[in-house]
GROMACS .gro file of C-alpha atoms in nm:
model
  408
    1MET     CA    1  -0.971   2.923   2.299
    2LYS     CA    2  -1.114   2.584   2.195
    3ARG     CA    3  -0.995   2.631   1.841
    4ILE     CA    4  -0.640   2.724   1.932
    5LEU     CA    5  -0.629   2.425   2.167
    6ALA     CA    6  -0.756   2.207   1.883
    7PHE     CA    7  -0.487   2.353   1.656
    8ILE     CA    8  -0.213   2.283   1.909
    9GLY     CA    9  -0.353   1.938   1.987
   10ILE     CA   10  -0.358   1.834   1.620
   11VAL     CA   11  -0.003   1.957   1.563
   12VAL     CA   12   0.127   1.786   1.877
   13ILE     CA   13  -0.044   1.455   1.791
   14VAL     CA   14   0.082   1.461   1.433
   15PHE     CA   15   0.441   1.543   1.530
   16ALA     CA   16   0.434   1.284   1.808
   17ALA     CA   17   0.323   1.023   1.553
   18ILE     CA   18   0.598   1.139   1.317
   19GLY     CA   19   0.861   1.118   1.590
   20LEU     CA   20   0.751   0.773   1.709
   21THR     CA   21   0.704   0.603   1.372
   22SER     CA   22   0.961   0.765   1.141
   23PRO     CA   23   1.265   0.559   1.260
   24ALA     CA   24   1.078   0.232   1.199
   25LEU     CA   25   0.949   0.353   0.860
   26LEU     CA   26   1.296   0.456   0.744
   27LYS     CA   27   1.443   0.128   0.866
   28ASN     CA   28   1.183  -0.102   0.708
   29ILE     CA   29   1.127   0.059   0.368
   30LYS     CA   30   1.279  -0.159   0.099
   31LEU     CA   31   1.554   0.000  -0.107
   32GLY     CA   32   1.598  -0.072  -0.477
   33LEU     CA   33   1.918  -0.201  -0.628
   34ASP     CA   34   2.022   0.151  -0.733
   35LEU     CA   35   2.029   0.250  -0.364
   36LYS     CA   36   2.128  -0.078  -0.202
   37GLY     CA   37   2.344  -0.227  -0.476
   38GLY     CA   38   2.273  -0.536  -0.681
   39PHE     CA   39   2.192  -0.614  -1.038
   40GLU     CA   40   1.913  -0.629  -1.294
   41ILE     CA   41   1.889  -0.871  -1.585
   42LEU     CA   42   1.645  -0.876  -1.874
   43TYR     CA   43   1.610  -1.228  -2.020
   44VAL     CA   44   1.466  -1.320  -2.357
   45ALA     CA   45   1.289  -1.658  -2.353
   46GLN     CA   46   1.307  -1.883  -2.658
   47PRO     CA   47   1.178  -2.238  -2.716
   48ILE     CA   48   1.454  -2.499  -2.714
   49GLU     CA   49   1.280  -2.735  -2.953
   50PRO     CA   50   1.218  -2.619  -3.313
   51GLY     CA   51   0.858  -2.516  -3.364
   52GLY     CA   52   0.802  -2.451  -2.993
   53VAL     CA   53   0.600  -2.151  -2.878
   54VAL     CA   54   0.651  -1.918  -2.580
   55THR     CA   55   0.311  -1.862  -2.420
   56GLN     CA   56   0.212  -1.642  -2.127
   57ASP     CA   57   0.168  -1.953  -1.912
   58THR     CA   58   0.516  -2.089  -1.989
   59LEU     CA   59   0.663  -1.742  -1.935
   60ARG     CA   60   0.497  -1.712  -1.591
   61GLU     CA   61   0.610  -2.061  -1.493
   62THR     CA   62   0.966  -1.982  -1.598
   63ALA     CA   63   0.956  -1.660  -1.396
   64ARG     CA   64   0.836  -1.857  -1.096
   65SER     CA   65   1.124  -2.099  -1.142
   66LEU     CA   66   1.372  -1.810  -1.152
   67GLU     CA   67   1.225  -1.668  -0.831
   68GLN     CA   68   1.254  -2.005  -0.658
   69ARG     CA   69   1.614  -2.032  -0.768
   70ALA     CA   70   1.694  -1.682  -0.645
   71ASN     CA   71   1.534  -1.761  -0.308
   72ALA     CA   72   1.723  -2.089  -0.286
   73SER     CA   73   2.053  -1.908  -0.348
   74GLY     CA   74   1.997  -1.702  -0.032
   75VAL     CA   75   1.920  -1.359  -0.179
   76SER     CA   76   1.633  -1.167  -0.023
   77GLU     CA   77   1.310  -1.057  -0.192
   78PRO     CA   78   1.403  -1.091  -0.560
   79GLU     CA   79   1.172  -0.920  -0.808
   80VAL     CA   80   1.101  -1.144  -1.108
   81THR     CA   81   0.851  -1.006  -1.357
   82PRO     CA   82   0.736  -1.140  -1.696
   83GLU     CA   83   0.725  -0.861  -1.955
   84GLY     CA   84   0.566  -0.858  -2.298
   85LYS     CA   85   0.553  -1.177  -2.501
   86ASP     CA   86   0.893  -1.329  -2.432
   87ARG     CA   87   1.086  -1.136  -2.167
   88ILE     CA   88   1.153  -1.176  -1.796
   89ARG     CA   89   1.309  -0.902  -1.583
   90VAL     CA   90   1.497  -0.997  -1.266
   91ARG     CA   91   1.600  -0.745  -1.001
   92ILE     CA   92   1.802  -0.854  -0.701
   93ALA     CA   93   1.936  -0.610  -0.443
   94GLY     CA   94   2.209  -0.668  -0.187
   95VAL     CA   95   2.394  -0.943  -0.377
   96VAL     CA   96   2.755  -1.012  -0.276
   97ASN     CA   97   2.852  -1.268  -0.540
   98GLU     CA   98   2.674  -1.155  -0.857
   99THR     CA   99   2.849  -1.407  -1.086
  100GLU     CA  100   2.738  -1.703  -0.878
  101VAL     CA  101   2.375  -1.589  -0.860
  102ARG     CA  102   2.360  -1.522  -1.235
  103ALA     CA  103   2.495  -1.870  -1.308
  104ILE     CA  104   2.232  -2.026  -1.081
  105LEU     CA  105   1.950  -1.828  -1.240
  106GLN     CA  106   2.038  -1.918  -1.597
  107LYS     CA  107   2.082  -2.289  -1.531
  108PRO     CA  108   1.771  -2.476  -1.658
  109ALA     CA  109   1.557  -2.636  -1.388
  110GLU     CA  110   1.600  -3.014  -1.389
  111LEU     CA  111   1.300  -3.229  -1.311
  112SER     CA  112   1.373  -3.598  -1.261
  113PHE     CA  113   1.190  -3.911  -1.149
  114ARG     CA  114   1.424  -4.134  -0.950
  115GLY     CA  115   1.411  -4.490  -0.824
  116PRO     CA  116   1.486  -4.594  -0.464
  117ASP     CA  117   1.860  -4.618  -0.545
  118GLY     CA  118   1.868  -4.260  -0.680
  119THR     CA  119   1.886  -4.361  -1.048
  120LYS     CA  120   1.723  -4.105  -1.280
  121GLU     CA  121   1.459  -4.310  -1.457
  122MET     CA  122   1.288  -4.018  -1.634
  123VAL     CA  123   1.348  -3.643  -1.679
  124GLY     CA  124   1.128  -3.341  -1.747
  125SER     CA  125   1.152  -3.367  -2.127
  126ASP     CA  126   0.994  -3.716  -2.107
  127PHE     CA  127   0.661  -3.557  -2.014
  128VAL     CA  128   0.410  -3.386  -2.238
  129GLN     CA  129   0.437  -3.008  -2.205
  130GLY     CA  130   0.142  -2.888  -2.001
  131GLY     CA  131   0.026  -3.248  -1.961
  132ALA     CA  132   0.021  -3.243  -1.580
  133LYS     CA  133  -0.303  -3.126  -1.423
  134VAL     CA  134  -0.505  -3.155  -1.104
  135GLY     CA  135  -0.792  -3.404  -1.093
  136PHE     CA  136  -1.003  -3.564  -0.819
  137ASP     CA  137  -1.041  -3.928  -0.713
  138GLN     CA  138  -1.365  -4.106  -0.620
  139ASN     CA  139  -1.352  -3.953  -0.272
  140ASN     CA  140  -1.309  -3.604  -0.420
  141ARG     CA  141  -0.948  -3.581  -0.303
  142PRO     CA  142  -0.702  -3.387  -0.525
  143GLU     CA  143  -0.461  -3.592  -0.737
  144VAL     CA  144  -0.210  -3.511  -1.010
  145GLN     CA  145  -0.267  -3.656  -1.355
  146ILE     CA  146   0.033  -3.673  -1.589
  147LYS     CA  147   0.107  -3.779  -1.949
  148VAL     CA  148   0.437  -3.904  -2.091
  149LYS     CA  149   0.565  -3.881  -2.448
  150ASP     CA  150   0.687  -4.240  -2.472
  151PRO     CA  151   0.437  -4.485  -2.314
  152GLU     CA  152   0.669  -4.781  -2.379
  153LYS     CA  153   0.953  -4.625  -2.185
  154PHE     CA  154   0.716  -4.543  -1.899
  155ARG     CA  155   0.583  -4.900  -1.903
  156LYS     CA  156   0.932  -5.040  -1.860
  157VAL     CA  157   1.009  -4.802  -1.573
  158THR     CA  158   0.686  -4.870  -1.386
  159GLU     CA  159   0.720  -5.245  -1.447
  160LYS     CA  160   1.068  -5.243  -1.297
  161LEU     CA  161   0.967  -5.034  -0.996
  162THR     CA  162   0.627  -5.190  -0.918
  163GLY     CA  163   0.586  -5.195  -0.543
  164GLN     CA  164   0.861  -4.934  -0.499
  165THR     CA  165   0.873  -4.554  -0.497
  166LEU     CA  166   0.939  -4.329  -0.797
  167ALA     CA  167   1.045  -4.004  -0.631
  168ILE     CA  168   1.002  -3.667  -0.802
  169TYR     CA  169   1.295  -3.424  -0.777
  170LEU     CA  170   1.337  -3.064  -0.888
  171ASP     CA  171   1.714  -3.027  -0.905
  172GLU     CA  172   1.818  -3.199  -0.578
  173ASN     CA  173   1.499  -3.121  -0.385
  174MET     CA  174   1.254  -3.412  -0.350
  175LEU     CA  175   0.898  -3.292  -0.408
  176SER     CA  176   0.709  -3.619  -0.367
  177ALA     CA  177   0.771  -3.995  -0.347
  178PRO     CA  178   0.466  -4.173  -0.493
  179ARG     CA  179   0.450  -4.555  -0.494
  180VAL     CA  180   0.418  -4.751  -0.819
  181ASN     CA  181   0.129  -4.995  -0.771
  182TYR     CA  182   0.134  -5.161  -1.113
  183PRO     CA  183   0.289  -5.124  -1.461
  184ILE     CA  184   0.136  -4.838  -1.663
  185THR     CA  185   0.104  -4.910  -2.032
  186ASP     CA  186  -0.096  -4.620  -2.181
  187GLY     CA  187   0.135  -4.333  -2.083
  188ASN     CA  188  -0.117  -4.181  -1.840
  189ALA     CA  189  -0.047  -4.191  -1.468
  190VAL     CA  190  -0.201  -4.057  -1.151
  191ILE     CA  191  -0.005  -3.937  -0.848
  192THR     CA  192  -0.213  -3.971  -0.533
  193GLY     CA  193  -0.146  -3.872  -0.173
  194ASN     CA  194  -0.286  -3.661   0.105
  195TYR     CA  195  -0.257  -3.345  -0.104
  196THR     CA  196  -0.451  -3.028  -0.057
  197TYR     CA  197  -0.565  -2.868  -0.382
  198ASP     CA  198  -0.287  -2.608  -0.356
  199GLU     CA  199  -0.023  -2.877  -0.297
  200ALA     CA  200  -0.148  -3.082  -0.594
  201LYS     CA  201  -0.156  -2.770  -0.813
  202LYS     CA  202   0.199  -2.680  -0.713
  203LEU     CA  203   0.321  -3.032  -0.795
  204ALA     CA  204   0.144  -3.028  -1.133
  205ASP     CA  205   0.291  -2.685  -1.213
  206THR     CA  206   0.638  -2.806  -1.118
  207ILE     CA  207   0.611  -3.110  -1.348
  208ASN     CA  208   0.493  -2.885  -1.630
  209LEU     CA  209   0.781  -2.652  -1.553
  210GLY     CA  210   1.026  -2.943  -1.578
  211ALA     CA  211   0.891  -3.019  -1.926
  212LEU     CA  212   0.924  -2.653  -2.022
  213PRO     CA  213   1.138  -2.619  -2.335
  214LEU     CA  214   1.250  -2.258  -2.275
  215LYS     CA  215   1.597  -2.117  -2.313
  216LEU     CA  216   1.688  -1.786  -2.144
  217THR     CA  217   1.931  -1.542  -2.301
  218GLU     CA  218   2.059  -1.228  -2.128
  219LYS     CA  219   1.963  -0.923  -2.333
  220TYR     CA  220   2.046  -0.649  -2.085
  221THR     CA  221   2.239  -0.635  -1.759
  222GLN     CA  222   2.285  -0.350  -1.515
  223SER     CA  223   2.496  -0.375  -1.204
  224VAL     CA  224   2.521  -0.124  -0.919
  225GLY     CA  225   2.780  -0.163  -0.647
  226ALA     CA  226   2.659  -0.145  -0.287
  227THR     CA  227   2.902   0.140  -0.215
  228LEU     CA  228   2.780   0.341  -0.514
  229GLY     CA  229   2.419   0.278  -0.411
  230GLN     CA  230   2.478   0.393  -0.054
  231LEU     CA  231   2.667   0.701  -0.179
  232SER     CA  232   2.372   0.790  -0.404
  233LEU     CA  233   2.134   0.751  -0.111
  234HIS     CA  234   2.344   0.969   0.122
  235GLN     CA  235   2.383   1.242  -0.142
  236THR     CA  236   2.010   1.234  -0.213
  237VAL     CA  237   1.921   1.260   0.157
  238GLU     CA  238   2.166   1.550   0.208
  239ALA     CA  239   2.028   1.736  -0.095
  240SER     CA  240   1.671   1.680   0.027
  241ILE     CA  241   1.750   1.813   0.376
  242ILE     CA  242   1.919   2.127   0.238
  243ALA     CA  243   1.631   2.187  -0.005
  244SER     CA  244   1.375   2.139   0.273
  245ILE     CA  245   1.549   2.397   0.493
  246PHE     CA  246   1.547   2.651   0.209
  247ILE     CA  247   1.177   2.583   0.143
  248VAL     CA  248   1.082   2.630   0.510
  249VAL     CA  249   1.280   2.955   0.540
  250PHE     CA  250   1.129   3.085   0.216
  251MET     CA  251   0.773   3.008   0.325
  252LEU     CA  252   0.822   3.160   0.672
  253VAL     CA  253   0.975   3.482   0.539
  254LEU     CA  254   0.722   3.535   0.262
  255TYR     CA  255   0.400   3.406   0.419
  256ARG     CA  256   0.460   3.425   0.798
  257LEU     CA  257   0.189   3.224   0.979
  258PRO     CA  258   0.055   3.051   0.665
  259GLY     CA  259   0.419   2.969   0.588
  260LEU     CA  260   0.446   2.796   0.926
  261ILE     CA  261   0.133   2.595   0.850
  262ALA     CA  262   0.271   2.509   0.505
  263SER     CA  263   0.590   2.381   0.670
  264ILE     CA  264   0.385   2.164   0.908
  265SER     CA  265   0.183   2.032   0.613
  266ILE     CA  266   0.492   1.949   0.407
  267VAL     CA  267   0.654   1.763   0.697
  268THR     CA  268   0.327   1.573   0.747
  269PHE     CA  269   0.312   1.502   0.374
  270THR     CA  270   0.666   1.358   0.375
  271TRP     CA  271   0.586   1.131   0.670
  272ALA     CA  272   0.252   1.019   0.522
  273LEU     CA  273   0.417   0.934   0.191
  274LEU     CA  274   0.679   0.723   0.368
  275GLY     CA  275   0.394   0.546   0.548
  276VAL     CA  276   0.212   0.477   0.220
  277THR     CA  277   0.535   0.344   0.067
  278TYR     CA  278   0.579   0.109   0.364
  279LEU     CA  279   0.216  -0.010   0.367
  280MET     CA  280   0.230  -0.083  -0.005
  281ASN     CA  281   0.551  -0.281   0.050
  282ALA     CA  282   0.694  -0.073  -0.235
  283THR     CA  283   1.063  -0.050  -0.318
  284LEU     CA  284   1.225   0.293  -0.299
  285THR     CA  285   1.451   0.372  -0.594
  286LEU     CA  286   1.628   0.682  -0.725
  287PRO     CA  287   1.349   0.750  -0.981
  288GLY     CA  288   1.102   0.710  -0.693
  289ILE     CA  289   1.293   0.970  -0.490
  290ALA     CA  290   1.289   1.199  -0.796
  291ALA     CA  291   0.909   1.167  -0.807
  292PHE     CA  292   0.902   1.226  -0.433
  293VAL     CA  293   1.102   1.552  -0.465
  294LEU     CA  294   0.887   1.664  -0.759
  295SER     CA  295   0.573   1.609  -0.553
  296VAL     CA  296   0.722   1.818  -0.268
  297GLY     CA  297   0.761   2.102  -0.517
  298MET     CA  298   0.399   2.061  -0.622
  299ALA     CA  299   0.294   2.057  -0.256
  300VAL     CA  300   0.473   2.387  -0.201
  301ASP     CA  301   0.302   2.525  -0.512
  302ALA     CA  302  -0.039   2.425  -0.377
  303ASN     CA  303   0.026   2.615  -0.056
  304ILE     CA  304   0.163   2.921  -0.239
  305ILE     CA  305  -0.138   2.935  -0.474
  306THR     CA  306  -0.377   2.920  -0.177
  307TYR     CA  307  -0.193   3.181   0.029
  308GLU     CA  308  -0.150   3.422  -0.265
  309ARG     CA  309  -0.524   3.406  -0.327
  310ILE     CA  310  -0.590   3.470   0.043
  311LYS     CA  311  -0.349   3.766   0.036
  312ASP     CA  312  -0.531   3.907  -0.267
  313GLU     CA  313  -0.861   3.881  -0.082
  314LEU     CA  314  -0.710   4.052   0.224
  315ARG     CA  315  -0.577   4.337   0.008
  316SER     CA  316  -0.925   4.384  -0.134
  317GLY     CA  317  -1.046   4.469   0.217
  318LYS     CA  318  -1.223   4.147   0.319
  319SER     CA  319  -1.201   4.004   0.670
  320LEU     CA  320  -0.957   3.724   0.753
  321LEU     CA  321  -1.228   3.456   0.758
  322SER     CA  322  -1.386   3.578   0.434
  323SER     CA  323  -1.043   3.593   0.272
  324LEU     CA  324  -0.972   3.235   0.383
  325LYS     CA  325  -1.301   3.107   0.237
  326SER     CA  326  -1.275   3.300  -0.091
  327GLY     CA  327  -0.903   3.234  -0.136
  328SER     CA  328  -0.940   2.861  -0.065
  329ARG     CA  329  -1.237   2.828  -0.302
  330ASN     CA  330  -1.069   3.018  -0.585
  331SER     CA  331  -0.739   2.833  -0.554
  332PHE     CA  332  -0.887   2.482  -0.528
  333ARG     CA  333  -0.974   2.449  -0.895
  334THR     CA  334  -0.629   2.568  -1.008
  335ILE     CA  335  -0.456   2.322  -0.775
  336MET     CA  336  -0.675   2.029  -0.883
  337ASP     CA  337  -0.627   2.109  -1.253
  338ALA     CA  338  -0.249   2.099  -1.212
  339ASN     CA  339  -0.256   1.777  -1.008
  340ILE     CA  340  -0.503   1.592  -1.231
  341THR     CA  341  -0.307   1.669  -1.548
  342THR     CA  342   0.010   1.546  -1.378
  343ILE     CA  343  -0.167   1.227  -1.269
  344LEU     CA  344  -0.283   1.169  -1.627
  345ALA     CA  345   0.073   1.210  -1.753
  346ALA     CA  346   0.196   0.968  -1.484
  347VAL     CA  347  -0.070   0.710  -1.580
  348VAL     CA  348   0.049   0.725  -1.942
  349LEU     CA  349   0.410   0.682  -1.828
  350TYR     CA  350   0.311   0.384  -1.615
  351PHE     CA  351   0.134   0.196  -1.895
  352LEU     CA  352   0.388   0.278  -2.167
  353GLY     CA  353   0.705   0.259  -1.958
  354THR     CA  354   0.889  -0.027  -1.796
  355GLY     CA  355   1.100  -0.081  -1.485
  356SER     CA  356   1.222   0.242  -1.326
  357ILE     CA  357   0.987   0.455  -1.538
  358GLN     CA  358   0.689   0.270  -1.396
  359GLY     CA  359   0.831   0.315  -1.045
  360PHE     CA  360   0.865   0.689  -1.105
  361ALA     CA  361   0.509   0.714  -1.238
  362LEU     CA  362   0.355   0.511  -0.957
  363THR     CA  363   0.537   0.709  -0.688
  364LEU     CA  364   0.429   1.035  -0.852
  365ILE     CA  365   0.062   0.929  -0.858
  366PHE     CA  366   0.055   0.833  -0.490
  367SER     CA  367   0.257   1.144  -0.398
  368ILE     CA  368  -0.001   1.370  -0.559
  369VAL     CA  369  -0.290   1.195  -0.385
  370VAL     CA  370  -0.118   1.226  -0.046
  371SER     CA  371  -0.023   1.586  -0.127
  372ILE     CA  372  -0.387   1.683  -0.193
  373VAL     CA  373  -0.491   1.537   0.143
  374THR     CA  374  -0.213   1.700   0.345
  375ASN     CA  375  -0.137   2.023   0.160
  376VAL     CA  376  -0.492   2.117   0.064
  377PHE     CA  377  -0.737   1.979   0.319
  378PHE     CA  378  -0.509   1.939   0.624
  379SER     CA  379  -0.337   2.273   0.562
  380ARG     CA  380  -0.671   2.454   0.532
  381LEU     CA  381  -0.801   2.288   0.847
  382LEU     CA  382  -0.505   2.423   1.047
  383LEU     CA  383  -0.536   2.771   0.892
  384HIS     CA  384  -0.909   2.776   0.957
  385LEU     CA  385  -0.857   2.687   1.325
  386LEU     CA  386  -0.588   2.951   1.358
  387ILE     CA  387  -0.798   3.229   1.205
  388ARG     CA  388  -1.115   3.135   1.392
  389SER     CA  389  -0.924   3.139   1.721
  390ASN     CA  390  -0.871   3.518   1.680
  391ILE     CA  391  -0.518   3.482   1.817
  392ALA     CA  392  -0.346   3.627   1.513
  393THR     CA  393  -0.565   3.893   1.348
  394LYS     CA  394  -0.311   4.138   1.208
  395PRO     CA  395  -0.273   4.125   0.826
  396GLY     CA  396   0.104   4.140   0.876
  397TYR     CA  397   0.093   3.789   1.023
  398TYR     CA  398  -0.026   3.671   0.682
  399GLY     CA  399   0.231   3.862   0.477
  400VAL     CA  400   0.009   4.160   0.391
  401LYS     CA  401   0.098   4.518   0.486
  402GLU     CA  402  -0.188   4.734   0.612
  403SER     CA  403  -0.096   5.001   0.354
  404GLU     CA  404  -0.175   4.747   0.079
  405ILE     CA  405  -0.534   4.693   0.199
  406ASN     CA  406  -0.802   4.878   0.004
  407ALA     CA  407  -1.110   5.012   0.177
  408LEU     CA  408  -1.433   4.836   0.073
   0.00000   0.00000   0.00000
């Protein structure tokens, strides 16, 4: 009696958790541009000045600039990723005016130093690339140290503005307004203020970014309309529901009680995978859904392999409990072999692929891990409780006819 109560309690708790949390999970999971609509651009970065070099640092800083520009244009959660030696991939979902956003992204960031009247006294190209860095004053407070290319020009500017401010702007946003205390003749200056280390580092990075001689060229563009994305999502959901119904009916007809447990496990697996996707703050895309559906098929396979082995043990004349133990033990290695080889293939896809291929591979890896937990261990726990409760002892409940059972 205790075991059947435990079985019922576990199922009730799991389904209550599914019912209470699923609406929030479905609402808060991020959708990719192929489901929500938007666009993807692959940029190739090149140095503007002859002889310039694109380094990983300059590529990361340029990607950060693109992300800031996308955020400033009002789009939500852009994905900006440096790739390889000279490429940056930008994915933005839910964009209404794609042309406007693309124009904003490709426009070079303009760093300027302006006097009190707004006159641009110096621009980003006046500074040595990578010449801004964080230092510390005598009181160990962070400060920003900068170098200019033309010390004479800087001397004239600082001489003219001594006692006044020389504000730093990125586009039209003022970042800082340091005061010029005296003319600077050697081309080296220090920007002081009540900066934290992070604030000083951000200012130094921004100045370096303004001196960044990179030009971005669109190499690849993919646009997906919001309507097309929503249509794809609805069709995928409908197909998944129909397929799930067929799977449940198939398992119930062929495996009876184990089929019911398999159905519970697969529903739990689907919910757990949605939860993992939400906790990882991952973006759900069509390739991700494909990996999701593939993992459901593998989850069904894991249950079928286990139940077929249990049926074989029952036909050999063993008791229900002995059949469960032997069948579970014999099927475990087969299931793990299949899952581990698939994980290895997914790892290779992840490291060799890009973009949607990586999304597919990552979703497949996590799906398999969740599937092992829910469709191997959780499923066997429920079946073990059911058999040990002695509620359902007839072989027919497990899809085995009594005429098929051999005497030991």
